[in-house]
Amino acid sequence: MSWQQRIDTALTERRHADTFRHRLPVSHGAGRWLVQGERRWLNFSSNDYLGLSQHPQIVAAWQQGAERYGTGSGGSGHVTGYSEAHQQFEQELAQWLGYPRALLFISGFAANQAVIAALMHKDDRIVADKLSHASLLEAASHSPAQLRRFAHNDSSQLASLLAKPIEGLQLAVTEGIFSMDGDSAPLAGIAAVTRQANGWLLVDDAHGVGVSGDNGRGSCAAQGVHPELLVVTFGKAFGLSGAAVLCSDPVADYLLQFARHLIYSTSMPPAQAVALSQALAIIRSEEGESRRQTLRRHIARFRQGAEQLSLQLTASNSAIQPLIVGENSRALRLAESLREQGCWLTAIRPPTVPAGTARLRVTLTAAHQPQDIDQLLEVLDAARR
Ligand SMILES: *Cc1c(COP(=O)(O)O)cnc(C)c1O
């Protein structure tokens, strides 16, 4: 097979399975509205849960950061790319989340890849929830360690996989809130069985941090657990981008020696770290609390309305409220007809979710108004007829 044939075959397969992906160039993609040129839709697809992506104080912080530090960091954090702004934000974040250290990464994808690659050796085992994010499962399958998956949120299956004999060390991996289902992991049970097996636990709380838990500290705080490795990302509730790993002092020092994504990659712009500090200040403040309350009210309103319409919801209390549709083509058609009615929703299809469970992934944000939720419910009702 030639290169050309390989690529053509893969593209043809995707087209036939209704899984071909397109991108949409938008004027505005986060917050209440999705705007494209002259047109706009109510946006039920962004991860901007608190509506911070357009917050004037965060925009101003980024601008001031750029004036002070310039645009780029100029290098890897190991050379000259680690600024006072990076250090300050790492310290604020670590203190807020109750860890000795935080290390910043360019993205959640990079953080997960880096941590798993740096920690895992050949005789080790990773035991991950089946529905873990692609960045975790891909890192795990590339690592020299064994990868075992446990049924979604099933801590007793996790326990029995961890109990199988192994020469090396074990890492359990899960998420605080699952990105395609919106449900929470039973973290206390998972932490207990992991500890019993002398393993360490990595929790990726991309969708929980800023949103759930006391003061927005996330899923782990909400459930009273303290995993050895906590990954948080800033592309969602923080309204920016980037990620951090929260850990002990020795683990941070270890990652600084062995995490190649830190060593061989330009660090995030210092101005971004300044903006992240400002976003964190808002998340921790009364304003953050009131944004979380608004979001919770929207979630309750949506679920109540969807139940009245007998729509098939998942067991989610989070901002992610998927409606399981089944067939790819049906999900695509529904998404299309909702767009015609002014609501922007994304059809999520395999391989992102298991075959036969294509869904409309509704995400709610504090930037929505109550009438936006009502409008969504109305068009959902009309579209399924
Ligand atoms: C979004 C997401 C990531 C990736 O984070 P980025 O910063 O967008 O690269 C990782 N893990 C989970 C669970 C996510 O939802």
mmCIF file of C-alpha atoms and ligand atoms in Angstrom:
data_model
loop_
_atom_site.group_PDB
_atom_site.id
_atom_site.type_symbol
_atom_site.label_atom_id
_atom_site.label_comp_id
_atom_site.label_asym_id
_atom_site.label_seq_id
_atom_site.Cartn_x
_atom_site.Cartn_y
_atom_site.Cartn_z
ATOM 1 C CA MET A 1 0.000 0.000 0.000
ATOM 2 C CA SER A 2 1.287 3.478 -0.861
ATOM 3 C CA TRP A 3 1.082 6.529 1.403
ATOM 4 C CA GLN A 4 -1.621 7.935 -0.849
ATOM 5 C CA GLN A 5 -3.678 4.752 -0.583
ATOM 6 C CA ARG A 6 -3.309 4.613 3.178
ATOM 7 C CA ILE A 7 -4.619 8.133 3.571
ATOM 8 C CA ASP A 8 -7.425 7.761 1.015
ATOM 9 C CA THR A 9 -8.619 4.508 2.594
ATOM 10 C CA ALA A 10 -8.710 5.995 6.085
ATOM 11 C CA LEU A 11 -10.632 9.049 4.888
ATOM 12 C CA THR A 12 -13.121 6.951 2.937
ATOM 13 C CA GLU A 13 -13.779 4.757 5.963
ATOM 14 C CA ARG A 14 -14.451 7.788 8.104
ATOM 15 C CA ARG A 15 -16.850 9.267 5.533
ATOM 16 C CA HIS A 16 -18.805 6.035 5.223
ATOM 17 C CA ALA A 17 -19.159 5.655 8.994
ATOM 18 C CA ASP A 18 -20.428 9.235 9.444
ATOM 19 C CA THR A 19 -17.409 9.938 11.607
ATOM 20 C CA PHE A 20 -15.596 12.398 9.345
ATOM 21 C CA ARG A 21 -14.633 15.455 11.360
ATOM 22 C CA HIS A 22 -14.693 19.069 10.212
ATOM 23 C CA ARG A 23 -13.606 22.238 11.941
ATOM 24 C CA LEU A 24 -15.601 25.418 11.971
ATOM 25 C CA PRO A 25 -13.832 28.771 11.861
ATOM 26 C CA VAL A 26 -15.763 30.910 14.351
ATOM 27 C CA SER A 27 -15.703 34.577 15.267
ATOM 28 C CA HIS A 28 -16.548 33.635 18.832
ATOM 29 C CA GLY A 29 -16.711 30.110 20.181
ATOM 30 C CA ALA A 30 -16.953 30.309 23.972
ATOM 31 C CA GLY A 31 -19.566 31.659 26.344
ATOM 32 C CA ARG A 32 -23.273 32.206 25.684
ATOM 33 C CA TRP A 33 -23.119 32.653 21.924
ATOM 34 C CA LEU A 34 -21.346 30.926 19.114
ATOM 35 C CA VAL A 35 -20.784 33.618 16.499
ATOM 36 C CA GLN A 36 -19.764 33.139 12.898
ATOM 37 C CA GLY A 37 -19.675 36.336 10.890
ATOM 38 C CA GLU A 38 -23.216 37.715 10.911
ATOM 39 C CA ARG A 39 -24.831 34.606 12.367
ATOM 40 C CA ARG A 40 -25.066 33.461 15.936
ATOM 41 C CA TRP A 41 -26.422 30.507 17.885
ATOM 42 C CA LEU A 42 -26.939 29.811 21.572
ATOM 43 C CA ASN A 43 -23.782 27.903 22.409
ATOM 44 C CA PHE A 44 -24.309 24.578 24.168
ATOM 45 C CA SER A 45 -20.958 23.169 23.133
ATOM 46 C CA SER A 46 -18.206 25.077 24.869
ATOM 47 C CA ASN A 47 -16.425 24.069 28.074
ATOM 48 C CA ASP A 48 -16.404 27.647 29.335
ATOM 49 C CA TYR A 49 -18.444 26.521 32.362
ATOM 50 C CA LEU A 50 -18.169 29.701 34.391
ATOM 51 C CA GLY A 51 -18.288 32.053 31.413
ATOM 52 C CA LEU A 52 -14.830 33.416 32.237
ATOM 53 C CA SER A 53 -13.357 33.288 28.723
ATOM 54 C CA GLN A 54 -14.458 36.849 28.045
ATOM 55 C CA HIS A 55 -14.100 38.260 31.519
ATOM 56 C CA PRO A 56 -12.828 41.861 31.260
ATOM 57 C CA GLN A 57 -10.522 41.526 34.291
ATOM 58 C CA ILE A 58 -8.888 38.417 32.865
ATOM 59 C CA VAL A 59 -8.512 40.020 29.438
ATOM 60 C CA ALA A 60 -6.950 43.061 31.127
ATOM 61 C CA ALA A 61 -4.611 40.855 33.166
ATOM 62 C CA TRP A 62 -3.404 39.142 29.989
ATOM 63 C CA GLN A 63 -2.827 42.542 28.338
ATOM 64 C CA GLN A 64 -0.916 43.852 31.350
ATOM 65 C CA GLY A 65 1.077 40.645 31.450
ATOM 66 C CA ALA A 66 2.001 41.073 27.804
ATOM 67 C CA GLU A 67 3.073 44.665 28.416
ATOM 68 C CA ARG A 68 5.275 43.619 31.302
ATOM 69 C CA TYR A 69 6.718 40.341 29.989
ATOM 70 C CA GLY A 70 6.232 40.525 26.211
ATOM 71 C CA THR A 71 4.479 37.852 24.193
ATOM 72 C CA GLY A 72 6.468 34.652 24.451
ATOM 73 C CA SER A 73 8.364 33.001 27.279
ATOM 74 C CA GLY A 74 11.467 32.633 25.128
ATOM 75 C CA GLY A 75 12.300 29.071 26.009
ATOM 76 C CA SER A 76 11.775 25.977 28.075
ATOM 77 C CA GLY A 77 11.244 26.514 31.767
ATOM 78 C CA HIS A 78 14.583 24.768 32.276
ATOM 79 C CA VAL A 79 16.419 27.471 30.366
ATOM 80 C CA THR A 80 14.947 30.979 30.646
ATOM 81 C CA GLY A 81 11.219 30.339 30.208
ATOM 82 C CA TYR A 82 10.234 30.138 33.888
ATOM 83 C CA SER A 83 9.131 33.598 34.969
ATOM 84 C CA GLU A 84 8.085 35.083 38.291
ATOM 85 C CA ALA A 85 4.536 35.027 36.898
ATOM 86 C CA HIS A 86 4.734 31.252 36.387
ATOM 87 C CA GLN A 87 6.126 30.780 39.860
ATOM 88 C CA GLN A 88 3.521 32.964 41.487
ATOM 89 C CA PHE A 89 0.625 31.197 39.808
ATOM 90 C CA GLU A 90 2.044 27.764 40.657
ATOM 91 C CA GLN A 91 2.259 28.777 44.303
ATOM 92 C CA GLU A 92 -1.265 30.212 44.386
ATOM 93 C CA LEU A 93 -2.675 27.106 42.764
ATOM 94 C CA ALA A 94 -0.838 24.692 45.047
ATOM 95 C CA GLN A 95 -1.940 26.590 48.136
ATOM 96 C CA TRP A 96 -5.573 26.710 46.944
ATOM 97 C CA LEU A 97 -5.707 22.995 46.185
ATOM 98 C CA GLY A 98 -3.778 21.939 49.281
ATOM 99 C CA TYR A 99 -0.638 20.501 47.676
ATOM 100 C CA PRO A 100 3.018 21.342 48.300
ATOM 101 C CA ARG A 101 3.673 21.893 44.582
ATOM 102 C CA ALA A 102 2.074 22.665 41.236
ATOM 103 C CA LEU A 103 3.851 22.387 37.875
ATOM 104 C CA LEU A 104 2.443 24.178 34.846
ATOM 105 C CA PHE A 105 2.076 22.482 31.471
ATOM 106 C CA ILE A 106 1.086 23.874 28.097
ATOM 107 C CA SER A 107 -2.069 21.709 27.994
ATOM 108 C CA GLY A 108 -3.879 18.942 29.806
ATOM 109 C CA PHE A 109 -3.004 16.620 26.976
ATOM 110 C CA ALA A 110 0.701 17.337 27.471
ATOM 111 C CA ALA A 111 0.452 17.042 31.276
ATOM 112 C CA ASN A 112 -1.110 13.590 31.114
ATOM 113 C CA GLN A 113 1.359 12.380 28.512
ATOM 114 C CA ALA A 114 4.289 13.762 30.461
ATOM 115 C CA VAL A 115 3.342 12.389 33.863
ATOM 116 C CA ILE A 116 2.590 8.887 32.650
ATOM 117 C CA ALA A 117 5.688 8.733 30.449
ATOM 118 C CA ALA A 118 7.916 9.985 33.246
ATOM 119 C CA LEU A 119 6.559 7.737 35.997
ATOM 120 C CA MET A 120 5.925 4.358 34.411
ATOM 121 C CA HIS A 121 8.507 1.640 33.938
ATOM 122 C CA LYS A 122 8.424 -1.696 32.175
ATOM 123 C CA ASP A 123 7.286 -3.928 35.035
ATOM 124 C CA ASP A 124 4.597 -1.521 36.197
ATOM 125 C CA ARG A 125 0.864 -1.533 35.648
ATOM 126 C CA ILE A 126 -1.628 1.237 34.912
ATOM 127 C CA VAL A 127 -5.238 0.482 35.808
ATOM 128 C CA ALA A 128 -7.490 3.077 34.211
ATOM 129 C CA ASP A 129 -11.212 3.688 34.017
ATOM 130 C CA LYS A 130 -12.382 2.566 30.564
ATOM 131 C CA LEU A 131 -13.852 5.991 29.857
ATOM 132 C CA SER A 132 -10.707 7.951 30.740
ATOM 133 C CA HIS A 133 -9.794 10.797 28.399
ATOM 134 C CA ALA A 134 -7.830 9.968 25.253
ATOM 135 C CA SER A 135 -4.782 11.833 26.584
ATOM 136 C CA LEU A 136 -4.596 9.383 29.513
ATOM 137 C CA LEU A 137 -5.349 6.168 27.660
ATOM 138 C CA GLU A 138 -3.050 7.045 24.804
ATOM 139 C CA ALA A 139 -0.201 7.855 27.153
ATOM 140 C CA ALA A 140 -0.849 4.617 29.014
ATOM 141 C CA SER A 141 -0.862 2.505 25.877
ATOM 142 C CA HIS A 142 2.390 4.102 24.668
ATOM 143 C CA SER A 143 4.112 3.534 27.984
ATOM 144 C CA PRO A 144 6.153 0.387 28.625
ATOM 145 C CA ALA A 145 3.866 -0.468 31.542
ATOM 146 C CA GLN A 146 0.965 -2.894 31.314
ATOM 147 C CA LEU A 147 -2.413 -1.226 30.741
ATOM 148 C CA ARG A 148 -5.570 -2.664 32.239
ATOM 149 C CA ARG A 149 -8.947 -0.937 32.090
ATOM 150 C CA PHE A 150 -11.680 -1.250 34.673
ATOM 151 C CA ALA A 151 -15.374 -0.925 33.921
ATOM 152 C CA HIS A 152 -16.550 2.643 34.249
ATOM 153 C CA ASN A 153 -16.604 3.760 37.907
ATOM 154 C CA ASP A 154 -16.311 0.160 39.144
ATOM 155 C CA SER A 155 -13.958 0.341 42.130
ATOM 156 C CA SER A 156 -14.334 -3.346 42.946
ATOM 157 C CA GLN A 157 -13.089 -4.296 39.484
ATOM 158 C CA LEU A 158 -10.266 -1.813 39.987
ATOM 159 C CA ALA A 159 -9.449 -3.569 43.267
ATOM 160 C CA SER A 160 -9.332 -7.006 41.660
ATOM 161 C CA LEU A 161 -7.105 -5.806 38.805
ATOM 162 C CA LEU A 162 -4.767 -4.151 41.305
ATOM 163 C CA ALA A 163 -4.670 -7.383 43.320
ATOM 164 C CA LYS A 164 -3.142 -9.392 40.472
ATOM 165 C CA PRO A 165 0.552 -10.111 41.085
ATOM 166 C CA ILE A 166 2.979 -7.592 39.628
ATOM 167 C CA GLU A 167 6.715 -6.991 39.900
ATOM 168 C CA GLY A 168 6.650 -3.238 39.597
ATOM 169 C CA LEU A 169 4.482 -0.360 40.803
ATOM 170 C CA GLN A 170 0.857 0.420 40.103
ATOM 171 C CA LEU A 171 -0.924 3.606 39.097
ATOM 172 C CA ALA A 172 -4.713 3.910 39.147
ATOM 173 C CA VAL A 173 -6.102 6.500 36.759
ATOM 174 C CA THR A 174 -9.494 8.151 36.601
ATOM 175 C CA GLU A 175 -11.259 11.463 36.089
ATOM 176 C CA GLY A 176 -13.165 13.601 38.562
ATOM 177 C CA ILE A 177 -15.994 14.269 36.107
ATOM 178 C CA PHE A 178 -16.132 12.346 32.837
ATOM 179 C CA SER A 179 -15.951 14.461 29.742
ATOM 180 C CA MET A 180 -18.435 12.624 27.542
ATOM 181 C CA ASP A 181 -20.899 11.463 30.230
ATOM 182 C CA GLY A 182 -20.706 14.203 32.835
ATOM 183 C CA ASP A 183 -20.911 11.777 35.746
ATOM 184 C CA SER A 184 -18.508 11.774 38.718
ATOM 185 C CA ALA A 185 -16.069 9.055 39.732
ATOM 186 C CA PRO A 186 -16.564 7.435 43.177
ATOM 187 C CA LEU A 187 -13.217 8.847 44.256
ATOM 188 C CA ALA A 188 -13.294 7.790 47.912
ATOM 189 C CA GLY A 189 -13.735 4.120 46.993
ATOM 190 C CA ILE A 190 -11.164 4.342 44.227
ATOM 191 C CA ALA A 191 -8.623 5.999 46.529
ATOM 192 C CA ALA A 192 -9.222 3.386 49.247
ATOM 193 C CA VAL A 193 -8.689 0.327 47.026
ATOM 194 C CA THR A 194 -5.665 1.961 45.398
ATOM 195 C CA ARG A 195 -4.088 2.657 48.766
ATOM 196 C CA GLN A 196 -4.792 -0.909 49.887
ATOM 197 C CA ALA A 197 -2.816 -2.163 46.879
ATOM 198 C CA ASN A 198 0.045 0.254 47.643
ATOM 199 C CA GLY A 199 -0.636 1.998 44.369
ATOM 200 C CA TRP A 200 -0.768 5.690 43.581
ATOM 201 C CA LEU A 201 -3.798 7.473 42.190
ATOM 202 C CA LEU A 202 -3.898 10.011 39.369
ATOM 203 C CA VAL A 203 -7.117 12.019 39.068
ATOM 204 C CA ASP A 204 -7.665 14.214 36.025
ATOM 205 C CA ASP A 205 -10.155 16.845 37.141
ATOM 206 C CA ALA A 206 -10.352 18.864 33.936
ATOM 207 C CA HIS A 207 -14.126 19.282 34.267
ATOM 208 C CA GLY A 208 -14.362 19.573 38.045
ATOM 209 C CA VAL A 209 -11.791 22.197 39.000
ATOM 210 C CA GLY A 210 -13.318 25.651 39.380
ATOM 211 C CA VAL A 211 -16.822 24.226 39.185
ATOM 212 C CA SER A 212 -17.440 21.646 41.876
ATOM 213 C CA GLY A 213 -16.369 21.355 45.490
ATOM 214 C CA ASP A 214 -16.027 23.950 48.185
ATOM 215 C CA ASN A 215 -14.653 27.201 46.755
ATOM 216 C CA GLY A 216 -14.441 25.492 43.323
ATOM 217 C CA ARG A 217 -11.588 23.251 44.465
ATOM 218 C CA GLY A 218 -12.963 20.432 42.352
ATOM 219 C CA SER A 219 -14.041 16.823 42.575
ATOM 220 C CA CYS A 220 -11.326 15.659 44.974
ATOM 221 C CA ALA A 221 -12.111 18.357 47.510
ATOM 222 C CA ALA A 222 -15.825 17.617 47.065
ATOM 223 C CA GLN A 223 -15.238 13.959 47.891
ATOM 224 C CA GLY A 224 -12.522 14.455 50.503
ATOM 225 C CA VAL A 225 -9.745 12.647 48.655
ATOM 226 C CA HIS A 226 -6.147 13.678 48.081
ATOM 227 C CA PRO A 227 -4.650 11.734 45.170
ATOM 228 C CA GLU A 228 -0.861 11.598 44.844
ATOM 229 C CA LEU A 229 -1.253 13.184 41.398
ATOM 230 C CA LEU A 230 -3.967 15.676 40.545
ATOM 231 C CA VAL A 231 -4.179 17.081 37.019
ATOM 232 C CA VAL A 232 -6.197 20.256 36.487
ATOM 233 C CA THR A 233 -6.677 22.086 33.212
ATOM 234 C CA PHE A 234 -7.382 25.723 32.413
ATOM 235 C CA GLY A 235 -9.197 25.424 29.090
ATOM 236 C CA LYS A 236 -12.524 24.801 30.757
ATOM 237 C CA ALA A 237 -13.769 26.584 33.893
ATOM 238 C CA PHE A 238 -10.717 28.887 33.926
ATOM 239 C CA GLY A 239 -11.612 30.118 30.449
ATOM 240 C CA LEU A 240 -7.981 30.099 29.269
ATOM 241 C CA SER A 241 -5.722 27.151 28.449
ATOM 242 C CA GLY A 242 -2.867 25.213 29.988
ATOM 243 C CA ALA A 243 -2.775 22.704 32.833
ATOM 244 C CA ALA A 244 -1.026 21.845 36.058
ATOM 245 C CA VAL A 245 0.022 18.764 37.968
ATOM 246 C CA LEU A 246 -0.403 18.982 41.742
ATOM 247 C CA CYS A 247 1.882 16.736 43.751
ATOM 248 C CA SER A 248 4.429 16.409 46.560
ATOM 249 C CA ASP A 249 7.819 18.135 46.578
ATOM 250 C CA PRO A 250 9.799 15.034 45.546
ATOM 251 C CA VAL A 251 7.348 14.190 42.739
ATOM 252 C CA ALA A 252 7.602 17.745 41.413
ATOM 253 C CA ASP A 253 11.395 17.550 41.510
ATOM 254 C CA TYR A 254 11.234 14.172 39.765
ATOM 255 C CA LEU A 255 8.966 15.510 37.015
ATOM 256 C CA LEU A 256 11.275 18.466 36.509
ATOM 257 C CA GLN A 257 14.097 15.983 35.829
ATOM 258 C CA PHE A 258 12.183 13.429 33.738
ATOM 259 C CA ALA A 259 9.071 14.992 32.169
ATOM 260 C CA ARG A 260 10.161 15.578 28.599
ATOM 261 C CA HIS A 261 7.178 17.808 27.842
ATOM 262 C CA LEU A 262 8.576 20.276 30.370
ATOM 263 C CA ILE A 263 12.198 20.014 29.341
ATOM 264 C CA TYR A 264 11.950 20.064 25.552
ATOM 265 C CA SER A 265 9.082 22.474 25.065
ATOM 266 C CA THR A 266 8.634 26.235 25.327
ATOM 267 C CA SER A 267 6.760 27.146 28.500
ATOM 268 C CA MET A 268 3.455 29.006 28.344
ATOM 269 C CA PRO A 269 3.697 32.779 27.840
ATOM 270 C CA PRO A 270 4.202 34.568 31.185
ATOM 271 C CA ALA A 271 1.257 36.827 30.331
ATOM 272 C CA GLN A 272 -0.924 33.742 30.283
ATOM 273 C CA ALA A 273 0.231 32.875 33.788
ATOM 274 C CA VAL A 274 -0.723 36.418 34.858
ATOM 275 C CA ALA A 275 -4.179 35.907 33.330
ATOM 276 C CA LEU A 276 -4.467 32.518 35.041
ATOM 277 C CA SER A 277 -3.736 34.131 38.427
ATOM 278 C CA GLN A 278 -6.531 36.589 37.780
ATOM 279 C CA ALA A 279 -8.920 33.789 36.738
ATOM 280 C CA LEU A 280 -8.073 31.893 39.918
ATOM 281 C CA ALA A 281 -8.725 34.999 42.024
ATOM 282 C CA ILE A 282 -12.193 35.283 40.456
ATOM 283 C CA ILE A 283 -12.917 31.577 40.867
ATOM 284 C CA ARG A 284 -12.073 31.808 44.586
ATOM 285 C CA SER A 285 -14.072 34.975 45.145
ATOM 286 C CA GLU A 286 -17.738 35.614 45.835
ATOM 287 C CA GLU A 287 -18.185 36.261 42.147
ATOM 288 C CA GLY A 288 -16.926 32.754 41.439
ATOM 289 C CA GLU A 289 -19.345 31.382 44.021
ATOM 290 C CA SER A 290 -22.234 33.169 42.418
ATOM 291 C CA ARG A 291 -21.223 31.920 38.949
ATOM 292 C CA ARG A 292 -21.160 28.365 40.312
ATOM 293 C CA GLN A 293 -24.628 28.887 41.775
ATOM 294 C CA THR A 294 -25.957 30.186 38.473
ATOM 295 C CA LEU A 295 -24.533 27.164 36.706
ATOM 296 C CA ARG A 296 -26.100 24.804 39.245
ATOM 297 C CA ARG A 297 -29.489 26.440 38.707
ATOM 298 C CA HIS A 298 -29.152 26.008 34.925
ATOM 299 C CA ILE A 299 -28.221 22.340 35.368
ATOM 300 C CA ALA A 300 -31.269 21.710 37.561
ATOM 301 C CA ARG A 301 -33.531 23.568 35.126
ATOM 302 C CA PHE A 302 -32.241 21.583 32.179
ATOM 303 C CA ARG A 303 -32.540 18.204 33.871
ATOM 304 C CA GLN A 304 -36.001 18.922 35.147
ATOM 305 C CA GLY A 305 -37.190 20.032 31.730
ATOM 306 C CA ALA A 306 -35.522 17.121 29.965
ATOM 307 C CA GLU A 307 -37.141 14.667 32.353
ATOM 308 C CA GLN A 308 -40.525 16.145 31.627
ATOM 309 C CA LEU A 309 -39.857 15.528 27.942
ATOM 310 C CA SER A 310 -38.636 11.983 28.744
ATOM 311 C CA LEU A 311 -35.279 12.646 27.071
ATOM 312 C CA GLN A 312 -32.555 10.095 27.818
ATOM 313 C CA LEU A 313 -30.176 11.803 30.231
ATOM 314 C CA THR A 314 -27.045 10.388 31.884
ATOM 315 C CA ALA A 315 -26.429 10.303 35.658
ATOM 316 C CA SER A 316 -24.768 13.694 35.596
ATOM 317 C CA ASN A 317 -24.969 16.584 38.016
ATOM 318 C CA SER A 318 -22.301 18.492 36.161
ATOM 319 C CA ALA A 319 -22.335 21.089 33.403
ATOM 320 C CA ILE A 320 -21.991 18.221 30.912
ATOM 321 C CA GLN A 321 -25.471 16.869 30.133
ATOM 322 C CA PRO A 322 -25.281 14.465 27.214
ATOM 323 C CA LEU A 323 -28.395 13.178 25.484
ATOM 324 C CA ILE A 324 -27.731 9.665 24.232
ATOM 325 C CA VAL A 325 -29.060 9.222 20.710
ATOM 326 C CA GLY A 326 -27.497 5.966 19.494
ATOM 327 C CA GLU A 327 -26.903 6.077 15.743
ATOM 328 C CA ASN A 328 -24.251 8.406 14.341
ATOM 329 C CA SER A 329 -26.448 9.574 11.489
ATOM 330 C CA ARG A 330 -29.335 10.332 13.842
ATOM 331 C CA ALA A 331 -27.063 12.361 16.133
ATOM 332 C CA LEU A 332 -25.798 14.337 13.152
ATOM 333 C CA ARG A 333 -29.321 14.986 11.849
ATOM 334 C CA LEU A 334 -30.536 16.096 15.267
ATOM 335 C CA ALA A 335 -27.581 18.425 15.763
ATOM 336 C CA GLU A 336 -28.246 19.890 12.333
ATOM 337 C CA SER A 337 -31.913 20.531 13.012
ATOM 338 C CA LEU A 338 -31.124 22.099 16.404
ATOM 339 C CA ARG A 339 -28.743 24.469 14.673
ATOM 340 C CA GLU A 340 -31.474 25.455 12.270
ATOM 341 C CA GLN A 341 -33.456 26.396 15.373
ATOM 342 C CA GLY A 342 -30.679 28.551 16.815
ATOM 343 C CA CYS A 343 -29.004 26.152 19.269
ATOM 344 C CA TRP A 344 -25.457 24.992 18.693
ATOM 345 C CA LEU A 345 -24.816 21.442 19.865
ATOM 346 C CA THR A 346 -22.142 18.985 18.851
ATOM 347 C CA ALA A 347 -22.844 15.401 17.898
ATOM 348 C CA ILE A 348 -20.216 13.248 19.625
ATOM 349 C CA ARG A 349 -19.550 10.022 17.765
ATOM 350 C CA PRO A 350 -17.256 7.016 18.001
ATOM 351 C CA PRO A 351 -14.339 6.612 18.468
ATOM 352 C CA THR A 352 -14.720 9.419 21.028
ATOM 353 C CA VAL A 353 -17.581 7.426 22.631
ATOM 354 C CA PRO A 354 -18.447 3.693 22.377
ATOM 355 C CA ALA A 355 -20.152 2.514 19.171
ATOM 356 C CA GLY A 356 -23.936 2.829 19.260
ATOM 357 C CA THR A 357 -23.871 5.625 21.874
ATOM 358 C CA ALA A 358 -23.566 8.694 19.673
ATOM 359 C CA ARG A 359 -24.855 11.635 21.627
ATOM 360 C CA LEU A 360 -25.608 15.286 21.723
ATOM 361 C CA ARG A 361 -23.246 16.710 24.293
ATOM 362 C CA VAL A 362 -25.019 19.609 25.952
ATOM 363 C CA THR A 363 -22.739 21.803 28.010
ATOM 364 C CA LEU A 364 -24.167 24.532 30.171
ATOM 365 C CA THR A 365 -22.391 27.624 31.391
ATOM 366 C CA ALA A 366 -22.930 30.386 33.908
ATOM 367 C CA ALA A 367 -22.979 32.697 30.882
ATOM 368 C CA HIS A 368 -26.370 31.279 29.825
ATOM 369 C CA GLN A 369 -29.659 32.906 30.805
ATOM 370 C CA PRO A 370 -32.553 30.789 32.125
ATOM 371 C CA GLN A 371 -34.535 31.441 28.937
ATOM 372 C CA ASP A 372 -31.647 29.944 26.920
ATOM 373 C CA ILE A 373 -32.184 26.637 28.697
ATOM 374 C CA ASP A 374 -35.921 26.824 28.011
ATOM 375 C CA GLN A 375 -35.280 27.528 24.352
ATOM 376 C CA LEU A 376 -32.961 24.534 24.123
ATOM 377 C CA LEU A 377 -35.608 22.279 25.674
ATOM 378 C CA GLU A 378 -38.211 23.567 23.245
ATOM 379 C CA VAL A 379 -36.125 22.929 20.165
ATOM 380 C CA LEU A 380 -35.065 19.517 21.493
ATOM 381 C CA ASP A 381 -38.706 18.626 21.845
ATOM 382 C CA ALA A 382 -39.494 19.820 18.344
ATOM 383 C CA ALA A 383 -36.430 18.231 16.744
ATOM 384 C CA ARG A 384 -37.099 14.681 17.924
ATOM 385 C CA ARG A 385 -40.553 14.621 16.346
HETATM 386 C C1 LIG B 1 -9.989 18.604 28.031
HETATM 387 C C2 LIG B 1 -9.386 17.472 28.745
HETATM 388 C C3 LIG B 1 -8.007 17.233 28.713
HETATM 389 C C4 LIG B 1 -7.110 17.989 27.810
HETATM 390 O O1 LIG B 1 -6.837 19.243 28.308
HETATM 391 P P1 LIG B 1 -6.300 20.359 27.305
HETATM 392 O O2 LIG B 1 -5.760 21.373 28.194
HETATM 393 O O3 LIG B 1 -7.484 20.785 26.522
HETATM 394 O O4 LIG B 1 -5.263 19.698 26.452
HETATM 395 C C5 LIG B 1 -7.487 16.253 29.511
HETATM 396 N N1 LIG B 1 -8.274 15.492 30.279
HETATM 397 C C6 LIG B 1 -9.610 15.658 30.305
HETATM 398 C C7 LIG B 1 -10.443 14.787 31.168
HETATM 399 C C8 LIG B 1 -10.201 16.634 29.526
HETATM 400 O O5 LIG B 1 -11.514 16.784 29.518
#
